[in-house]
PDB file of C-alpha atoms in Angstrom:
ATOM      1  CA  MET K   1     -39.076  38.478  41.807  1.00  0.00           C
ATOM      2  CA  ALA K   2     -36.614  35.885  40.553  1.00  0.00           C
ATOM      3  CA  PRO K   3     -33.651  37.102  38.503  1.00  0.00           C
ATOM      4  CA  SER K   4     -33.660  36.448  34.767  1.00  0.00           C
ATOM      5  CA  PHE K   5     -31.100  33.936  33.520  1.00  0.00           C
ATOM      6  CA  LEU K   6     -31.663  34.282  29.794  1.00  0.00           C
ATOM      7  CA  ASP K   7     -27.994  34.794  29.045  1.00  0.00           C
ATOM      8  CA  GLY K   8     -25.266  32.471  30.259  1.00  0.00           C
ATOM      9  CA  ASN K   9     -23.139  35.278  31.719  1.00  0.00           C
ATOM     10  CA  SER K  10     -25.814  36.486  34.129  1.00  0.00           C
ATOM     11  CA  LEU K  11     -26.465  32.894  35.215  1.00  0.00           C
ATOM     12  CA  PHE K  12     -22.738  32.265  35.704  1.00  0.00           C
ATOM     13  CA  ASN K  13     -22.282  35.490  37.676  1.00  0.00           C
ATOM     14  CA  PHE K  14     -25.258  34.814  39.932  1.00  0.00           C
ATOM     15  CA  VAL K  15     -24.531  31.134  40.580  1.00  0.00           C
ATOM     16  CA  VAL K  16     -20.726  31.101  40.613  1.00  0.00           C
ATOM     17  CA  GLY K  17     -19.332  34.630  40.806  1.00  0.00           C
ATOM     18  CA  ASP K  18     -21.669  35.852  43.530  1.00  0.00           C
ATOM     19  CA  GLY K  19     -21.646  32.503  45.363  1.00  0.00           C
ATOM     20  CA  ASN K  20     -25.414  31.962  45.232  1.00  0.00           C
ATOM     21  CA  GLY K  21     -25.146  28.455  43.796  1.00  0.00           C
ATOM     22  CA  VAL K  22     -28.097  26.397  42.633  1.00  0.00           C
ATOM     23  CA  LYS K  23     -29.659  26.842  46.076  1.00  0.00           C
ATOM     24  CA  GLY K  24     -29.624  30.593  45.501  1.00  0.00           C
ATOM     25  CA  MET K  25     -31.519  30.176  42.232  1.00  0.00           C
ATOM     26  CA  VAL K  26     -34.183  28.128  43.979  1.00  0.00           C
ATOM     27  CA  ASP K  27     -34.350  30.515  46.950  1.00  0.00           C
ATOM     28  CA  SER K  28     -34.800  33.455  44.544  1.00  0.00           C
ATOM     29  CA  GLY K  29     -38.190  32.113  43.475  1.00  0.00           C
ATOM     30  CA  LEU K  30     -37.079  30.511  40.232  1.00  0.00           C
ATOM     31  CA  SER K  31     -40.135  29.056  38.514  1.00  0.00           C
ATOM     32  CA  GLU K  32     -38.430  27.318  35.604  1.00  0.00           C
ATOM     33  CA  VAL K  33     -35.182  25.385  35.311  1.00  0.00           C
ATOM     34  CA  PRO K  34     -32.712  27.406  33.199  1.00  0.00           C
ATOM     35  CA  GLU K  35     -32.000  25.839  29.813  1.00  0.00           C
ATOM     36  CA  GLN K  36     -28.331  25.304  30.699  1.00  0.00           C
ATOM     37  CA  TYR K  37     -29.411  22.699  33.282  1.00  0.00           C
ATOM     38  CA  VAL K  38     -31.714  20.708  31.000  1.00  0.00           C
ATOM     39  CA  GLN K  39     -30.182  17.502  29.661  1.00  0.00           C
ATOM     40  CA  PRO K  40     -30.392  17.127  25.861  1.00  0.00           C
ATOM     41  CA  PRO K  41     -32.931  14.453  24.868  1.00  0.00           C
ATOM     42  CA  GLU K  42     -30.230  12.011  23.735  1.00  0.00           C
ATOM     43  CA  GLU K  43     -28.650  12.140  27.218  1.00  0.00           C
ATOM     44  CA  ARG K  44     -31.836  11.502  29.184  1.00  0.00           C
ATOM     45  CA  ILE K  45     -32.753   8.114  30.633  1.00  0.00           C
ATOM     46  CA  ASP K  46     -35.385   6.398  28.543  1.00  0.00           C
ATOM     47  CA  LYS K  47     -37.699   4.936  31.161  1.00  0.00           C
ATOM     48  CA  LEU K  48     -39.096   2.422  28.661  1.00  0.00           C
ATOM     49  CA  THR K  49     -35.719   0.836  27.943  1.00  0.00           C
ATOM     50  CA  ALA K  50     -33.943   1.422  31.268  1.00  0.00           C
ATOM     51  CA  ILE K  51     -32.862  -1.678  33.122  1.00  0.00           C
ATOM     52  CA  ALA K  52     -34.096  -1.902  36.697  1.00  0.00           C
ATOM     53  CA  HIS K  53     -31.561  -3.067  39.226  1.00  0.00           C
ATOM     54  CA  ASP K  54     -32.490  -5.112  42.254  1.00  0.00           C
ATOM     55  CA  ASN K  55     -29.352  -4.388  44.260  1.00  0.00           C
ATOM     56  CA  ARG K  56     -29.819  -4.637  47.987  1.00  0.00           C
ATOM     57  CA  PRO K  57     -27.680  -2.721  50.498  1.00  0.00           C
ATOM     58  CA  ILE K  58     -24.255  -4.276  51.005  1.00  0.00           C
ATOM     59  CA  ASP K  59     -23.660  -5.513  54.550  1.00  0.00           C
ATOM     60  CA  LEU K  60     -20.201  -4.275  55.560  1.00  0.00           C
ATOM     61  CA  SER K  61     -20.277  -6.223  58.830  1.00  0.00           C
ATOM     62  CA  LYS K  62     -19.459  -9.311  56.740  1.00  0.00           C
ATOM     63  CA  LEU K  63     -16.117  -7.887  55.564  1.00  0.00           C
ATOM     64  CA  GLY K  64     -14.354  -9.348  58.612  1.00  0.00           C
ATOM     65  CA  GLY K  65     -15.712 -12.867  58.148  1.00  0.00           C
ATOM     66  CA  PRO K  66     -15.771 -15.756  55.695  1.00  0.00           C
ATOM     67  CA  ASP K  67     -17.889 -13.745  53.202  1.00  0.00           C
ATOM     68  CA  HIS K  68     -15.173 -11.102  52.795  1.00  0.00           C
ATOM     69  CA  ASP K  69     -14.412 -11.893  49.141  1.00  0.00           C
ATOM     70  CA  GLN K  70     -18.109 -11.970  48.234  1.00  0.00           C
ATOM     71  CA  ILE K  71     -18.684  -8.535  49.818  1.00  0.00           C
ATOM     72  CA  VAL K  72     -15.643  -7.090  48.021  1.00  0.00           C
ATOM     73  CA  GLU K  73     -17.012  -8.492  44.748  1.00  0.00           C
ATOM     74  CA  GLU K  74     -20.455  -6.960  45.411  1.00  0.00           C
ATOM     75  CA  ILE K  75     -18.877  -3.551  46.013  1.00  0.00           C
ATOM     76  CA  ALA K  76     -16.719  -3.787  42.883  1.00  0.00           C
ATOM     77  CA  ARG K  77     -19.640  -4.953  40.714  1.00  0.00           C
ATOM     78  CA  ALA K  78     -21.940  -2.177  41.949  1.00  0.00           C
ATOM     79  CA  ALA K  79     -19.247   0.468  41.488  1.00  0.00           C
ATOM     80  CA  GLU K  80     -18.412  -0.759  37.975  1.00  0.00           C
ATOM     81  CA  THR K  81     -21.972  -1.228  36.723  1.00  0.00           C
ATOM     82  CA  LEU K  82     -23.976   1.448  38.554  1.00  0.00           C
ATOM     83  CA  GLY K  83     -21.354   3.837  39.859  1.00  0.00           C
ATOM     84  CA  PHE K  84     -22.780   3.809  43.380  1.00  0.00           C
ATOM     85  CA  PHE K  85     -24.094   1.484  46.077  1.00  0.00           C
ATOM     86  CA  GLN K  86     -25.754   1.558  49.483  1.00  0.00           C
ATOM     87  CA  VAL K  87     -24.149   0.007  52.542  1.00  0.00           C
ATOM     88  CA  MET K  88     -25.453  -1.046  55.935  1.00  0.00           C
ATOM     89  CA  ASN K  89     -23.821  -2.064  59.208  1.00  0.00           C
ATOM     90  CA  HIS K  90     -20.936   0.302  58.424  1.00  0.00           C
ATOM     91  CA  GLY K  91     -20.303   1.194  62.058  1.00  0.00           C
ATOM     92  CA  VAL K  92     -20.653   4.969  61.621  1.00  0.00           C
ATOM     93  CA  PRO K  93     -22.759   6.239  64.548  1.00  0.00           C
ATOM     94  CA  VAL K  94     -26.096   7.828  63.606  1.00  0.00           C
ATOM     95  CA  GLU K  95     -25.142  10.860  65.706  1.00  0.00           C
ATOM     96  CA  LEU K  96     -22.083  11.464  63.505  1.00  0.00           C
ATOM     97  CA  LEU K  97     -24.161  11.129  60.321  1.00  0.00           C
ATOM     98  CA  GLU K  98     -26.703  13.599  61.707  1.00  0.00           C
ATOM     99  CA  SER K  99     -23.965  16.067  62.653  1.00  0.00           C
ATOM    100  CA  LEU K 100     -22.615  15.828  59.092  1.00  0.00           C
ATOM    101  CA  LYS K 101     -26.058  16.709  57.702  1.00  0.00           C
ATOM    102  CA  ASP K 102     -26.305  19.607  60.166  1.00  0.00           C
ATOM    103  CA  ALA K 103     -22.863  20.901  59.114  1.00  0.00           C
ATOM    104  CA  ALA K 104     -23.874  20.771  55.431  1.00  0.00           C
ATOM    105  CA  ASN K 105     -27.151  22.571  56.126  1.00  0.00           C
ATOM    106  CA  ASN K 106     -25.301  25.211  58.155  1.00  0.00           C
ATOM    107  CA  PHE K 107     -22.726  25.788  55.416  1.00  0.00           C
ATOM    108  CA  PHE K 108     -25.157  25.924  52.489  1.00  0.00           C
ATOM    109  CA  GLY K 109     -27.623  28.025  54.500  1.00  0.00           C
ATOM    110  CA  GLN K 110     -25.116  30.872  54.840  1.00  0.00           C
ATOM    111  CA  PRO K 111     -25.355  34.090  52.841  1.00  0.00           C
ATOM    112  CA  PRO K 112     -23.737  33.780  49.376  1.00  0.00           C
ATOM    113  CA  GLU K 113     -20.800  36.049  50.206  1.00  0.00           C
ATOM    114  CA  LYS K 114     -19.708  33.727  53.035  1.00  0.00           C
ATOM    115  CA  LYS K 115     -19.768  30.665  50.762  1.00  0.00           C
ATOM    116  CA  ALA K 116     -18.103  32.544  47.876  1.00  0.00           C
ATOM    117  CA  VAL K 117     -14.929  32.911  49.968  1.00  0.00           C
ATOM    118  CA  TYR K 118     -14.245  29.230  49.190  1.00  0.00           C
ATOM    119  CA  ARG K 119     -14.755  29.406  45.395  1.00  0.00           C
ATOM    120  CA  LYS K 120     -12.100  27.714  43.280  1.00  0.00           C
ATOM    121  CA  GLY K 121      -9.312  30.165  42.589  1.00  0.00           C
ATOM    122  CA  VAL K 122     -10.055  32.422  45.579  1.00  0.00           C
ATOM    123  CA  SER K 123     -10.315  29.923  48.440  1.00  0.00           C
ATOM    124  CA  PRO K 124      -7.719  30.451  51.188  1.00  0.00           C
ATOM    125  CA  SER K 125      -6.640  26.827  50.643  1.00  0.00           C
ATOM    126  CA  PRO K 126      -6.512  24.648  47.518  1.00  0.00           C
ATOM    127  CA  SER K 127      -7.838  21.853  49.739  1.00  0.00           C
ATOM    128  CA  VAL K 128     -11.191  23.627  50.267  1.00  0.00           C
ATOM    129  CA  THR K 129     -13.445  24.413  47.310  1.00  0.00           C
ATOM    130  CA  TYR K 130     -17.064  25.560  47.069  1.00  0.00           C
ATOM    131  CA  GLY K 131     -18.726  25.309  43.710  1.00  0.00           C
ATOM    132  CA  THR K 132     -21.365  24.064  41.412  1.00  0.00           C
ATOM    133  CA  SER K 133     -21.315  22.350  38.079  1.00  0.00           C
ATOM    134  CA  PHE K 134     -19.732  24.940  35.868  1.00  0.00           C
ATOM    135  CA  VAL K 135     -17.513  23.113  33.440  1.00  0.00           C
ATOM    136  CA  PRO K 136     -19.413  24.084  30.279  1.00  0.00           C
ATOM    137  CA  ASP K 137     -16.661  22.902  27.960  1.00  0.00           C
ATOM    138  CA  LYS K 138     -17.008  19.374  29.361  1.00  0.00           C
ATOM    139  CA  GLU K 139     -20.723  19.098  30.163  1.00  0.00           C
ATOM    140  CA  LYS K 140     -23.680  18.994  27.814  1.00  0.00           C
ATOM    141  CA  ALA K 141     -25.846  20.255  30.668  1.00  0.00           C
ATOM    142  CA  LEU K 142     -24.891  21.712  34.011  1.00  0.00           C
ATOM    143  CA  GLU K 143     -25.520  19.613  37.095  1.00  0.00           C
ATOM    144  CA  TRP K 144     -28.159  20.722  39.573  1.00  0.00           C
ATOM    145  CA  LYS K 145     -25.897  20.750  42.621  1.00  0.00           C
ATOM    146  CA  ASP K 146     -23.742  22.828  44.923  1.00  0.00           C
ATOM    147  CA  TYR K 147     -20.807  21.293  46.751  1.00  0.00           C
ATOM    148  CA  ILE K 148     -18.107  21.956  49.280  1.00  0.00           C
ATOM    149  CA  SER K 149     -14.989  19.850  48.821  1.00  0.00           C
ATOM    150  CA  MET K 150     -12.624  19.611  51.775  1.00  0.00           C
ATOM    151  CA  ARG K 151      -9.596  17.407  51.310  1.00  0.00           C
ATOM    152  CA  TYR K 152      -7.972  16.466  54.589  1.00  0.00           C
ATOM    153  CA  THR K 153      -4.231  16.980  54.713  1.00  0.00           C
ATOM    154  CA  THR K 154      -3.404  17.754  58.344  1.00  0.00           C
ATOM    155  CA  ASP K 155      -5.277  18.678  61.504  1.00  0.00           C
ATOM    156  CA  ALA K 156      -3.577  22.092  61.476  1.00  0.00           C
ATOM    157  CA  GLU K 157      -4.716  22.881  57.925  1.00  0.00           C
ATOM    158  CA  ALA K 158      -8.261  21.670  58.607  1.00  0.00           C
ATOM    159  CA  LEU K 159      -8.499  23.836  61.711  1.00  0.00           C
ATOM    160  CA  GLU K 160      -7.109  26.873  59.890  1.00  0.00           C
ATOM    161  CA  TYR K 161      -8.890  26.675  56.526  1.00  0.00           C
ATOM    162  CA  TRP K 162     -12.045  24.570  56.725  1.00  0.00           C
ATOM    163  CA  PRO K 163     -15.268  26.579  57.097  1.00  0.00           C
ATOM    164  CA  GLN K 164     -16.218  26.962  60.765  1.00  0.00           C
ATOM    165  CA  GLU K 165     -19.601  25.320  60.030  1.00  0.00           C
ATOM    166  CA  CYS K 166     -17.832  22.176  58.795  1.00  0.00           C
ATOM    167  CA  LYS K 167     -15.189  21.584  61.462  1.00  0.00           C
TER     168      LYS K 167
END
């Protein structure tokens, strides 16, 4: 049976304190999204008035040629207007991308107590943080996500502090 998250403290303890994250809520058999994760109506996208964008993936192979300035402009425009963009011909091998997905699945598939070691404030390194969207004083609704943030500083620090699943 899924835990009850009627009060914010039990939700916070389960998701953050115990290291279960959003994935843990889903894995527990949650049948309804907790109210704290539901965007208020005024913050939701109105599908009737939303503007559709027809942005195609940006071809990074053109950065080294005569279209360099155009590609830079496409990236800047997409970042400024949408906040994200898709790229192609980036040169990152598919094998590396697949290994990154595997590492993420391995990390997030661990028991909560193993992930909780990296929570903000208790992580062995300030460069490695596991968390979710718990900034209630800044957010109108919590984000439906879990994350691991690993800032690279040196090889030695990465080898010592990064989760084994992510090295």
